[in-house]
Tab-separated table of C-alpha atoms and ligand atoms in Angstrom:
chain	number	residue	atom	x	y	z
A	256	MET	CA	83.574	110.584	76.655
A	257	ALA	CA	81.743	107.457	76.197
A	258	PHE	CA	83.271	104.445	74.242
A	259	THR	CA	83.245	105.590	70.518
A	260	LEU	CA	84.530	102.482	68.643
A	261	THR	CA	81.566	101.207	66.597
A	262	GLY	CA	80.864	97.789	64.670
A	263	ILE	CA	80.455	94.363	65.405
A	264	ASP	CA	83.803	93.671	66.862
A	265	ALA	CA	83.627	96.854	69.228
A	266	CYS	CA	80.167	97.384	70.597
A	267	GLN	CA	76.721	97.088	69.679
A	268	ILE	CA	73.790	99.400	70.155
A	269	THR	CA	71.726	97.307	73.041
A	270	LEU	CA	68.442	98.681	74.432
A	271	PRO	CA	67.919	97.639	78.089
A	272	THR	CA	65.025	95.278	78.633
A	273	PRO	CA	62.603	96.627	80.905
A	274	ILE	CA	61.885	95.162	84.502
A	275	PRO	CA	58.330	95.114	85.994
A	276	ASP	CA	57.488	97.389	88.722
A	277	PRO	CA	60.790	99.018	89.408
A	278	TYR	CA	61.404	100.273	92.914
A	279	TRP	CA	64.189	102.058	94.694
A	280	VAL	CA	66.444	99.958	96.882
A	281	ALA	CA	69.251	102.384	97.184
A	282	PHE	CA	70.492	105.712	95.811
A	283	SER	CA	73.739	107.353	96.556
A	284	PRO	CA	73.266	111.440	96.754
A	285	SER	CA	77.131	111.513	96.717
A	286	SER	CA	77.475	109.865	93.298
A	287	ALA	CA	74.392	111.994	92.121
A	288	GLY	CA	76.289	115.016	92.968
A	289	LEU	CA	79.096	113.905	90.481
A	290	VAL	CA	76.708	113.776	87.727
A	291	THR	CA	74.690	116.922	89.137
A	292	ILE	CA	71.398	115.239	89.547
A	293	ASN	CA	68.753	117.386	91.258
A	294	LEU	CA	67.785	115.780	94.512
A	295	ASN	CA	64.288	115.962	96.494
A	296	ALA	CA	63.914	116.083	100.298
A	297	SER	CA	64.270	112.378	100.652
A	298	ASN	CA	67.529	112.466	98.584
A	299	LEU	CA	66.168	110.783	95.528
A	300	PRO	CA	65.895	112.408	92.024
A	301	ALA	CA	63.518	115.128	91.872
A	302	ASP	CA	62.641	113.984	88.322
A	303	PRO	CA	60.659	110.862	88.718
A	304	ALA	CA	61.681	109.697	85.246
A	305	TRP	CA	65.119	108.672	86.808
A	306	LEU	CA	63.492	105.559	88.392
A	307	SER	CA	62.527	104.439	85.056
A	308	LEU	CA	65.908	105.286	83.268
A	309	LEU	CA	67.911	103.615	86.210
A	310	ALA	CA	65.664	100.410	85.905
A	311	GLY	CA	66.529	100.403	82.212
A	312	ASN	CA	62.876	101.097	81.367
A	313	GLN	CA	62.905	104.273	79.511
A	314	LEU	CA	66.074	106.268	78.084
A	315	LEU	CA	64.899	109.898	78.441
A	316	THR	CA	64.846	112.377	81.384
A	317	LYS	CA	64.068	116.158	81.226
A	318	GLN	CA	67.649	116.778	80.634
A	319	HIS	CA	69.066	113.678	79.070
A	320	ASP	CA	68.639	111.573	76.069
A	321	PHE	CA	70.439	108.082	76.329
A	322	SER	CA	68.777	106.498	73.254
A	323	SER	CA	71.918	104.995	71.705
A	324	PRO	CA	73.122	102.709	74.528
A	325	ILE	CA	76.037	100.343	73.877
A	326	ALA	CA	77.427	97.003	75.148
A	327	THR	CA	81.071	96.718	74.339
A	328	ALA	CA	83.305	93.591	73.325
A	329	TYR	CA	86.114	92.666	75.448
A	330	SER	CA	87.986	89.377	76.077
A	331	GLY	CA	90.186	88.116	78.558
A	332	HIS	CA	92.127	85.704	80.902
A	333	GLN	CA	89.842	84.107	83.506
A	334	PHE	CA	91.655	82.430	86.378
A	335	GLY	CA	94.859	82.307	84.328
A	336	VAL	CA	93.421	80.896	81.343
A	337	TRP	CA	92.645	82.607	77.837
A	338	ALA	CA	88.898	82.708	77.713
A	339	GLY	CA	88.220	84.382	74.395
A	340	GLN	CA	85.546	86.967	73.863
A	341	LEU	CA	83.505	87.855	76.804
A	342	GLY	CA	82.208	91.418	76.631
A	343	ASP	CA	79.491	93.410	78.529
A	344	GLY	CA	77.147	90.381	79.061
A	345	ARG	CA	74.966	92.410	81.415
A	346	ALA	CA	76.347	95.874	81.593
A	347	ILE	CA	74.733	98.670	79.144
A	348	LEU	CA	76.451	101.946	78.743
A	349	LEU	CA	73.773	104.567	78.546
A	350	GLY	CA	76.071	107.150	77.707
A	351	ASP	CA	78.015	110.343	79.245
A	352	ILE	CA	76.917	112.787	82.132
A	353	ALA	CA	79.435	115.386	83.300
A	354	GLY	CA	82.498	113.461	82.612
A	355	GLN	CA	81.099	110.248	83.713
A	356	GLU	CA	79.852	107.118	81.972
A	357	LEU	CA	76.587	105.751	83.232
A	358	GLN	CA	76.281	102.092	82.884
A	359	LEU	CA	73.426	99.992	83.926
A	360	LYS	CA	74.542	96.469	85.304
A	361	GLY	CA	71.778	93.707	85.181
A	362	ALA	CA	69.685	95.405	82.513
A	363	GLY	CA	69.115	92.409	80.172
A	364	LYS	CA	70.717	90.490	77.541
A	365	THR	CA	73.123	92.084	75.234
A	366	HIS	CA	75.111	90.817	72.191
A	367	TYR	CA	77.755	89.262	74.643
A	368	SER	CA	75.567	87.524	77.189
A	369	ARG	CA	76.464	84.082	75.915
A	370	MET	CA	74.652	81.667	78.131
A	371	GLY	CA	73.855	84.307	80.794
A	372	ASP	CA	70.514	85.925	81.322
A	373	GLY	CA	71.900	89.537	81.365
A	374	ARG	CA	70.414	90.008	84.936
A	375	ALA	CA	71.966	90.766	88.359
A	376	VAL	CA	70.301	89.679	91.631
A	377	LEU	CA	69.258	92.065	94.403
A	378	ARG	CA	71.929	90.534	96.766
A	379	SER	CA	74.809	90.965	94.544
A	380	SER	CA	73.669	94.460	93.442
A	381	ILE	CA	73.393	95.686	97.021
A	382	ARG	CA	77.005	94.408	97.644
A	383	GLU	CA	78.146	96.143	94.585
A	384	PHE	CA	76.497	99.449	95.513
A	385	LEU	CA	77.501	99.408	99.150
A	386	CYS	CA	81.213	98.355	98.263
A	387	SER	CA	81.704	101.006	95.803
A	388	GLU	CA	80.705	103.735	97.946
A	389	ALA	CA	82.628	102.326	100.824
A	390	MET	CA	85.880	101.949	98.739
A	391	HIS	CA	85.286	105.765	97.731
A	392	GLY	CA	84.669	106.626	101.288
A	393	LEU	CA	88.189	104.842	102.195
A	394	GLY	CA	89.936	106.711	99.473
A	395	VAL	CA	90.350	103.695	97.273
A	396	PRO	CA	90.023	104.526	93.420
A	397	THR	CA	86.840	102.615	92.433
A	398	THR	CA	83.985	102.841	89.903
A	399	ARG	CA	80.980	104.409	91.852
A	400	ALA	CA	77.519	103.436	92.483
A	401	LEU	CA	74.599	105.713	91.859
A	402	SER	CA	71.601	103.396	92.558
A	403	VAL	CA	70.115	99.911	92.849
A	404	VAL	CA	66.601	99.651	91.511
A	405	GLY	CA	64.874	96.462	92.385
A	406	SER	CA	61.963	94.472	90.621
A	407	ARG	CA	59.696	91.365	91.365
A	408	LEU	CA	61.254	89.779	88.149
A	409	SER	CA	62.492	86.075	89.095
A	410	VAL	CA	66.076	85.314	88.394
A	411	LEU	CA	67.307	81.628	88.811
A	412	ARG	CA	70.833	81.336	90.526
A	413	GLU	CA	71.522	78.634	93.018
A	414	GLU	CA	68.020	79.313	94.169
A	415	MET	CA	65.143	81.535	92.853
A	416	GLU	CA	66.099	85.332	93.731
A	417	THR	CA	64.738	88.510	92.213
A	418	ALA	CA	66.361	91.200	89.768
A	419	ALA	CA	67.856	94.267	90.265
A	420	VAL	CA	69.982	96.926	88.196
A	421	CYS	CA	72.888	98.580	89.696
A	422	ALA	CA	73.607	101.996	87.917
A	423	ARG	CA	77.442	102.548	88.014
A	424	LEU	CA	79.736	105.562	87.055
A	425	ALA	CA	83.224	105.983	86.154
A	426	PRO	CA	85.043	108.053	83.702
A	427	SER	CA	85.757	105.081	81.430
A	428	PHE	CA	84.798	101.462	81.983
A	429	ILE	CA	87.650	100.435	79.425
A	430	ARG	CA	89.340	97.224	80.954
A	431	ILE	CA	92.604	95.455	80.154
A	432	GLY	CA	90.091	92.904	78.259
A	433	HIS	CA	89.274	95.615	75.713
A	434	PHE	CA	92.990	95.539	74.595
A	435	GLU	CA	93.287	91.966	74.788
A	436	HIS	CA	90.163	91.651	72.539
A	437	TYR	CA	91.637	93.578	69.554
A	438	ASN	CA	95.092	92.131	69.842
A	439	SER	CA	93.551	88.802	69.842
A	440	LEU	CA	91.617	89.495	66.625
A	441	LYS	CA	94.858	90.894	65.377
A	442	ASN	CA	92.956	94.104	64.728
A	443	ILE	CA	95.665	96.619	64.900
A	444	ALA	CA	93.725	99.504	63.686
A	445	ARG	CA	91.154	98.952	66.156
A	446	LEU	CA	93.752	98.473	68.977
A	447	LYS	CA	95.436	101.687	68.076
A	448	GLU	CA	92.013	103.414	68.062
A	449	LEU	CA	91.428	102.292	71.368
A	450	ALA	CA	94.690	103.210	72.825
A	451	ASP	CA	94.583	106.781	71.152
A	452	LEU	CA	90.982	107.186	72.563
A	453	LEU	CA	92.122	106.208	76.173
A	454	ILE	CA	95.171	108.435	75.847
A	455	ALA	CA	93.064	111.473	74.421
A	456	ASP	CA	90.464	111.236	77.201
A	457	HIS	CA	92.284	110.088	80.312
A	458	TYR	CA	96.178	109.956	79.839
A	459	PRO	CA	96.559	113.268	77.532
A	460	HIS	CA	100.069	113.728	78.868
A	461	CYS	CA	101.058	110.576	77.107
A	462	GLN	CA	100.414	112.158	73.745
A	463	SER	CA	103.625	114.200	74.097
A	464	ALA	CA	105.785	111.314	75.072
A	465	GLN	CA	108.458	109.938	72.670
A	466	GLU	CA	106.586	106.483	73.140
A	467	PRO	CA	103.079	107.365	73.847
A	468	TYR	CA	101.808	103.633	73.968
A	469	LEU	CA	104.758	102.758	76.391
A	470	GLU	CA	103.966	105.681	78.433
A	471	LEU	CA	100.304	104.604	78.437
A	472	PHE	CA	101.287	101.127	79.634
A	473	LYS	CA	103.424	102.543	82.475
A	474	ASN	CA	100.555	104.837	83.541
A	475	ILE	CA	97.997	101.939	83.653
A	476	SER	CA	100.541	99.673	85.330
A	477	GLU	CA	101.525	102.571	87.966
A	478	ARG	CA	97.887	103.174	88.874
A	479	ASN	CA	97.033	99.336	89.151
A	480	ALA	CA	100.214	98.775	91.280
A	481	LYS	CA	99.136	101.740	93.708
A	482	LEU	CA	95.583	100.360	93.482
A	483	VAL	CA	96.607	96.804	94.800
A	484	ALA	CA	98.574	98.355	97.435
A	485	GLN	CA	95.724	100.228	98.950
A	486	TRP	CA	93.730	97.045	98.756
A	487	GLN	CA	96.148	95.202	100.740
A	488	ALA	CA	96.334	98.198	103.469
A	489	VAL	CA	92.660	98.085	103.874
A	490	GLY	CA	92.247	94.393	103.980
A	491	PHE	CA	90.191	94.051	100.741
A	492	CYS	CA	90.160	91.108	98.686
A	493	HIS	CA	88.804	91.335	95.294
A	494	GLY	CA	87.979	87.694	94.471
A	495	VAL	CA	87.948	87.604	90.677
A	496	LEU	CA	91.054	89.431	89.356
A	497	ASN	CA	90.701	88.142	85.923
A	498	SER	CA	92.104	90.511	83.152
A	499	ASP	CA	88.631	91.454	82.041
A	500	ASN	CA	87.979	92.780	85.516
A	501	ILE	CA	90.867	95.180	85.538
A	502	SER	CA	90.322	98.925	84.815
A	503	ALA	CA	92.361	100.816	82.439
A	504	LEU	CA	92.053	103.790	84.726
A	505	GLY	CA	93.274	101.652	87.811
A	506	LEU	CA	89.790	101.723	89.477
A	507	THR	CA	88.581	98.796	91.482
A	508	ILE	CA	85.873	97.486	89.104
A	509	ASP	CA	83.392	94.548	88.936
A	510	TYR	CA	82.329	93.852	92.633
A	511	GLY	CA	81.428	90.252	92.951
A	512	PRO	CA	82.544	87.694	95.585
A	513	PHE	CA	84.963	90.171	97.432
A	514	GLY	CA	85.457	90.622	101.009
A	515	PHE	CA	87.286	92.529	103.402
A	516	LEU	CA	89.298	90.667	105.848
A	517	ASP	CA	87.757	90.160	109.341
A	518	TYR	CA	90.478	88.345	111.169
A	519	PHE	CA	93.869	88.233	109.454
A	520	GLN	CA	94.893	85.263	107.066
A	521	ILE	CA	97.604	86.337	104.809
A	522	ASP	CA	96.201	83.609	102.427
A	523	HIS	CA	92.524	84.236	102.998
A	524	ILE	CA	90.335	83.339	99.901
A	525	CYS	CA	87.152	85.409	99.803
A	526	ASN	CA	85.760	83.786	96.759
A	527	HIS	CA	84.096	80.444	97.473
A	528	SER	CA	84.475	79.483	93.829
A	529	ASP	CA	88.151	80.068	94.006
A	530	HIS	CA	89.378	76.743	94.925
A	531	GLY	CA	92.925	76.963	94.094
A	532	GLY	CA	93.200	80.367	95.804
A	533	ARG	CA	94.630	82.082	92.934
A	534	TYR	CA	93.028	85.330	94.173
A	535	ALA	CA	93.791	84.977	97.711
A	536	TYR	CA	94.823	88.126	99.830
A	537	HIS	CA	98.597	87.634	99.505
A	538	ARG	CA	98.535	86.858	95.839
A	539	GLN	CA	96.723	89.818	94.711
A	540	PRO	CA	99.655	92.079	93.985
A	541	GLN	CA	101.349	89.169	92.127
A	542	ILE	CA	98.090	88.651	90.013
A	543	MET	CA	97.864	92.358	89.275
A	544	HIS	CA	101.293	92.121	87.920
A	545	TRP	CA	100.368	89.202	85.711
A	546	ASN	CA	97.409	91.154	84.486
A	547	MET	CA	99.732	93.828	83.541
A	548	ALA	CA	101.769	91.481	81.583
A	549	CYS	CA	98.688	90.579	79.840
A	550	LEU	CA	98.353	94.248	78.992
A	551	ALA	CA	101.854	94.460	77.678
A	552	SER	CA	101.433	91.644	75.426
A	553	ALA	CA	98.146	93.167	74.200
A	554	LEU	CA	100.016	96.615	73.423
A	555	LEU	CA	102.995	95.061	71.850
A	556	PRO	CA	101.874	95.306	68.287
A	557	LEU	CA	101.457	99.165	69.025
A	558	LEU	CA	105.079	99.436	69.733
A	559	GLU	CA	105.975	97.234	66.847
A	560	LEU	CA	104.612	99.888	64.606
A	561	LYS	CA	107.788	101.868	65.138
A	562	HIS	CA	110.210	99.215	66.465
A	563	SER	CA	111.640	95.749	65.913
A	564	GLU	CA	109.816	92.903	67.831
A	565	ASN	CA	112.881	92.487	70.106
A	566	ASP	CA	113.031	96.214	70.938
A	567	ALA	CA	109.515	96.475	71.553
A	568	GLN	CA	109.520	93.681	73.761
A	569	THR	CA	112.324	94.903	75.792
A	570	MET	CA	110.714	98.398	76.349
A	571	LEU	CA	107.695	96.556	77.567
A	572	ARG	CA	109.489	94.105	79.784
A	573	ASN	CA	111.601	96.755	81.436
A	574	ALA	CA	108.395	98.837	82.033
A	575	LEU	CA	106.810	95.820	83.391
A	576	GLU	CA	109.411	95.396	85.812
A	577	GLU	CA	108.786	98.556	87.346
A	578	PHE	CA	105.355	97.319	88.788
A	579	PRO	CA	106.866	95.485	91.894
A	580	LEU	CA	109.030	98.280	92.687
A	581	ILE	CA	106.163	100.689	92.582
A	582	TYR	CA	103.811	98.262	94.619
A	583	THR	CA	106.427	97.823	97.162
A	584	ASP	CA	107.062	101.415	97.589
A	585	SER	CA	103.302	102.158	97.873
A	586	TRP	CA	102.626	99.170	100.158
A	587	GLN	CA	105.737	100.328	102.594
A	588	LYS	CA	104.376	103.966	102.679
A	589	LEU	CA	100.696	102.778	103.397
A	590	PHE	CA	101.906	100.404	106.121
A	591	ARG	CA	104.270	102.963	107.533
A	592	ALA	CA	101.518	105.269	107.971
A	593	LYS	CA	99.283	102.537	109.487
A	594	LEU	CA	101.972	102.194	112.261
A	595	GLY	CA	102.192	105.948	112.552
A	596	LEU	CA	105.870	106.133	111.141
A	597	GLN	CA	106.769	109.334	109.309
A	598	THR	CA	110.211	108.829	108.954
A	599	ILE	CA	111.973	105.964	107.138
A	600	VAL	CA	114.157	103.716	109.103
A	601	GLU	CA	115.772	100.393	108.153
A	602	GLY	CA	113.788	97.718	109.807
A	603	ASP	CA	110.375	99.261	109.298
A	604	THR	CA	109.493	96.760	106.813
A	605	LEU	CA	110.621	93.863	109.063
A	606	LEU	CA	108.546	95.648	111.849
A	607	VAL	CA	105.339	95.285	109.688
A	608	GLU	CA	105.835	91.733	108.599
A	609	ARG	CA	106.528	90.635	112.244
A	610	LEU	CA	103.283	92.179	113.128
A	611	LEU	CA	101.347	90.687	110.138
A	612	GLN	CA	102.909	87.224	110.731
A	613	ALA	CA	101.780	87.474	114.544
A	614	MET	CA	98.305	88.687	113.351
A	615	HIS	CA	98.100	85.628	111.144
A	616	ASP	CA	99.124	83.188	113.866
A	617	SER	CA	96.432	84.373	116.271
A	618	LYS	CA	93.748	85.088	113.585
A	619	VAL	CA	93.657	88.835	114.834
A	620	ASP	CA	91.020	91.244	113.348
A	621	PHE	CA	92.617	93.218	110.988
A	622	THR	CA	90.575	96.357	110.929
A	623	SER	CA	89.856	96.757	114.631
A	624	PHE	CA	93.695	95.898	115.390
A	625	PHE	CA	95.105	98.734	113.247
A	626	ARG	CA	92.344	101.157	114.659
A	627	GLY	CA	93.160	100.134	118.254
A	628	LEU	CA	96.821	100.551	117.604
A	629	SER	CA	96.035	104.310	116.734
A	630	SER	CA	95.482	105.021	120.197
A	631	ILE	CA	98.255	103.505	122.216
A	632	SER	CA	100.494	105.703	124.057
A	633	SER	CA	104.264	105.245	123.622
A	634	GLN	CA	104.796	105.440	127.250
A	635	THR	CA	102.371	102.466	128.201
A	636	PRO	CA	104.023	99.440	129.519
A	637	VAL	CA	103.888	96.613	127.232
A	638	LYS	CA	102.038	94.391	129.663
A	639	ASP	CA	99.338	97.106	129.998
A	640	ILE	CA	98.667	97.333	126.264
A	641	SER	CA	95.291	95.620	125.914
A	642	LEU	CA	95.853	94.804	122.319
A	643	ARG	CA	98.140	92.085	123.355
A	644	ASP	CA	95.355	90.017	124.635
A	645	ASN	CA	94.256	89.336	120.914
A	646	PHE	CA	97.447	87.230	120.633
A	647	VAL	CA	97.850	83.486	121.389
A	648	ASP	CA	101.667	83.895	121.626
A	649	ARG	CA	102.202	86.665	124.339
A	650	GLU	CA	106.060	86.489	124.174
A	651	ILE	CA	106.276	87.296	120.472
A	652	ILE	CA	103.769	90.208	120.476
A	653	ASP	CA	105.249	91.519	123.482
A	654	GLU	CA	108.463	91.629	121.842
A	655	TRP	CA	107.006	93.310	118.861
A	656	PHE	CA	105.338	95.976	121.102
A	657	LYS	CA	108.689	96.745	122.765
A	658	ASP	CA	110.241	97.252	119.394
A	659	TYR	CA	107.280	99.195	118.173
A	660	LEU	CA	107.189	101.343	121.124
A	661	GLU	CA	110.992	102.041	120.917
A	662	ARG	CA	110.456	102.867	117.329
A	663	ILE	CA	107.573	105.295	117.646
A	664	LYS	CA	109.734	107.191	120.349
A	665	THR	CA	112.295	107.977	117.689
A	666	GLU	CA	109.545	109.891	115.602
A	667	THR	CA	109.145	113.792	116.504
A	668	MET	CA	105.410	113.498	116.641
A	669	ASN	CA	103.754	113.434	120.022
A	670	ASP	CA	101.015	110.813	120.865
A	671	ILE	CA	98.183	112.867	120.116
A	672	GLU	CA	99.520	113.892	116.797
A	673	ARG	CA	100.519	110.292	115.876
A	674	SER	CA	97.165	109.078	116.839
A	675	SER	CA	95.220	111.546	114.749
A	676	LEU	CA	97.414	110.731	111.618
A	677	MET	CA	97.021	106.987	112.205
A	678	LYS	CA	93.409	107.201	112.338
A	679	GLN	CA	93.595	108.559	108.879
A	680	ALA	CA	95.285	105.573	107.736
A	681	ASN	CA	93.418	103.089	109.854
A	682	PRO	CA	89.762	102.993	109.002
A	683	LYS	CA	87.309	102.106	111.934
A	684	PHE	CA	84.644	100.951	109.536
A	685	VAL	CA	84.745	98.722	106.365
A	686	LEU	CA	82.157	96.800	104.595
A	687	ARG	CA	82.369	93.430	106.473
A	688	ASN	CA	80.460	90.684	104.938
A	689	HIS	CA	78.076	90.097	107.887
A	690	LEU	CA	77.163	93.792	107.663
A	691	ALA	CA	76.354	93.802	104.058
A	692	GLN	CA	74.541	90.485	104.633
A	693	LYS	CA	72.211	92.041	107.226
A	694	ALA	CA	71.420	94.849	104.822
A	695	ILE	CA	70.648	92.481	102.189
A	696	GLU	CA	68.372	90.320	104.299
A	697	MET	CA	66.374	93.448	105.352
A	698	ALA	CA	66.093	94.683	101.852
A	699	GLN	CA	64.712	91.388	100.883
A	700	GLN	CA	62.021	92.064	103.368
A	701	ASP	CA	61.390	95.584	101.775
A	702	ASP	CA	63.228	97.396	104.607
A	703	PHE	CA	66.090	99.527	102.899
A	704	SER	CA	67.063	101.343	106.086
A	705	GLU	CA	70.239	99.338	106.963
A	706	ILE	CA	71.586	100.210	103.301
A	707	LYS	CA	71.099	103.792	104.096
A	708	ARG	CA	72.642	103.467	107.615
A	709	LEU	CA	75.671	101.675	106.186
A	710	MET	CA	76.202	104.122	103.328
A	711	ALA	CA	76.280	107.020	105.824
A	712	ILE	CA	78.611	105.138	108.115
A	713	LEU	CA	81.028	104.044	105.492
A	714	ALA	CA	81.094	107.636	103.796
A	715	THR	CA	83.303	108.512	106.637
A	716	PRO	CA	85.024	105.295	107.770
A	717	PHE	CA	88.130	107.256	109.509
A	718	ASP	CA	85.649	109.097	111.734
A	719	ASP	CA	85.018	107.667	115.270
A	720	GLN	CA	81.232	107.777	115.105
A	721	PRO	CA	80.634	106.620	118.528
A	722	GLN	CA	77.084	105.812	118.050
A	723	TYR	CA	78.016	102.793	115.592
A	724	GLU	CA	80.458	100.934	117.742
A	725	ASP	CA	78.862	97.878	116.954
A	726	TYR	CA	79.523	98.333	113.199
A	727	ALA	CA	83.280	98.311	114.026
A	728	LYS	CA	83.302	95.031	115.702
A	729	PRO	CA	84.347	91.713	114.092
A	730	PRO	CA	81.340	89.548	113.247
A	731	PRO	CA	79.793	87.662	115.955
A	732	PRO	CA	80.692	83.793	116.042
A	733	GLY	CA	78.961	81.995	113.239
A	734	GLU	CA	78.767	85.004	111.033
A	735	ASN	CA	82.373	84.964	109.941
A	736	HIS	CA	81.859	82.477	107.278
A	737	ILE	CA	79.369	83.942	105.061
A	738	GLU	CA	79.979	82.254	101.447
A	739	VAL	CA	80.177	84.422	98.339
A	740	SER	CA	80.948	83.061	95.095
A	741	CYS	CA	80.850	84.139	91.388
A	742	SER	CA	77.172	83.367	91.279
A	743	SER	CA	75.486	86.709	90.915
B	241	AMP	P1	82.314	88.444	85.832
B	241	AMP	O1	82.697	87.091	86.324
B	241	AMP	O2	80.973	89.016	86.681
B	241	AMP	O3	83.259	89.470	85.669
B	241	AMP	O4	81.882	88.026	84.397
B	241	AMP	C1	82.343	87.599	83.501
B	241	AMP	C2	81.711	87.538	82.098
B	241	AMP	O5	80.514	87.102	82.140
B	241	AMP	C3	81.368	88.927	81.744
B	241	AMP	O6	81.568	89.148	80.303
B	241	AMP	C4	80.119	89.359	82.008
B	241	AMP	O7	79.451	90.300	81.457
B	241	AMP	C5	79.511	87.895	81.944
B	241	AMP	N1	78.266	87.602	82.696
B	241	AMP	C6	78.255	87.484	84.143
B	241	AMP	N2	76.989	87.165	84.536
B	241	AMP	C7	76.212	87.346	83.499
B	241	AMP	C8	74.746	87.205	83.295
B	241	AMP	N3	73.874	86.950	84.294
B	241	AMP	N4	74.274	87.269	82.013
B	241	AMP	C9	74.939	87.593	80.928
B	241	AMP	N5	76.357	87.840	81.064
B	241	AMP	C10	77.023	87.550	82.183
B	242	MG	MG1	83.287	91.024	85.162
């Protein structure tokens, strides 16, 4: 159900501002399936009213009436500092279809736009579209993207660009920042209303718990701990893990200056504006934990309705301490699967850590290395493993391969079984920055074919798709330093 809190401190009816001459840039038939949109032969909606709807130019189709769209208020911590009220500055929630909320990003100014223009540029909209669908293909919880509609409307960023509107879908777009908002206003009634709404719609089993709000916290925290472990396992860096960009459903949300690792650097910073590296790859788990602490603080007043301040704090603090345990357990499971290990043996974590250290030292491509590892035979002499050529220090990696081959021989699976399972844990294709960049540059020349191609490849990233070998390769020299920043 769509956000139902109303009033100046919650949400505002906000009509999208139309864009001139809307045109299709991208459309996801797979997302359309979620909301049962009828498609025509070219995989676009059969009803042409959808183009106008997803541009924000009209609010009706034959089946749907979205005439009360809203923008919601939220607050949050940006780069670790309390930033006060933020809110949907350029996102407008049209309403619900088939259990999904439909939101337009970049559809014009809202009550919460502050100094912004309410718009998004074509470049960032394509990145959000492709990455949402790529993450879904990888099995990582995410908001989905339905479409990108472009316009000739000019938008000023570092340079002049053109506007686009990205339509997103999620069962709910509620963020940690929504809770922080009411807590900061000391509006406990609203805070409770929001928590009750989230529980009723998305965490109904919490209702019967002895401590529903504590249970809600534990559930949100658990989902986000598992989410960040999945990011680490596919080499995804979010880029702006501010508390307003953290979903209350544990979905990856707000794709901005994200990046998938090409060569492995444990402290890789994907966001050019993140000078201190707060959101570097290796910090993501700790930062997500920190964001869960923000959520715990925001929910504290709800536990205090029944308990003393001290007891409420203790309950939440104890629940918060579960985060690193859940994260570590998920991370270990995922990385054991990446190495093709089904049993648990002491020393497995060290084996993973030694590999990551060697990959870091030699700047080894993250995705293609693990994919390559999925095909080695346990009988191959270490000196014949071609993957070792990626490493500068052969002695260290040879030692590692020796231990690894011994370890996989202790498993009951044969090479073929292990390889097939490992390929399900090690994608061949991820949305590397240079691939997204090529699709963007072509789209800026009105050629949208590369977006379609990428969408198709990334829908099944664990399949071999031998005809697309080039898309699995690391970026060519010179294309691995594409700079992405918060400006979008
Ligand atoms: P972000 O860094 O994209 O998560 O955005 C932080 C806050 O700024 C959110 O409240 C956004 O809605 C808002 N915002 C970002 N870009 C714009 C824009 N162009 N116009 C209005 N608000 C924006
Ligand atoms: Mg955001």
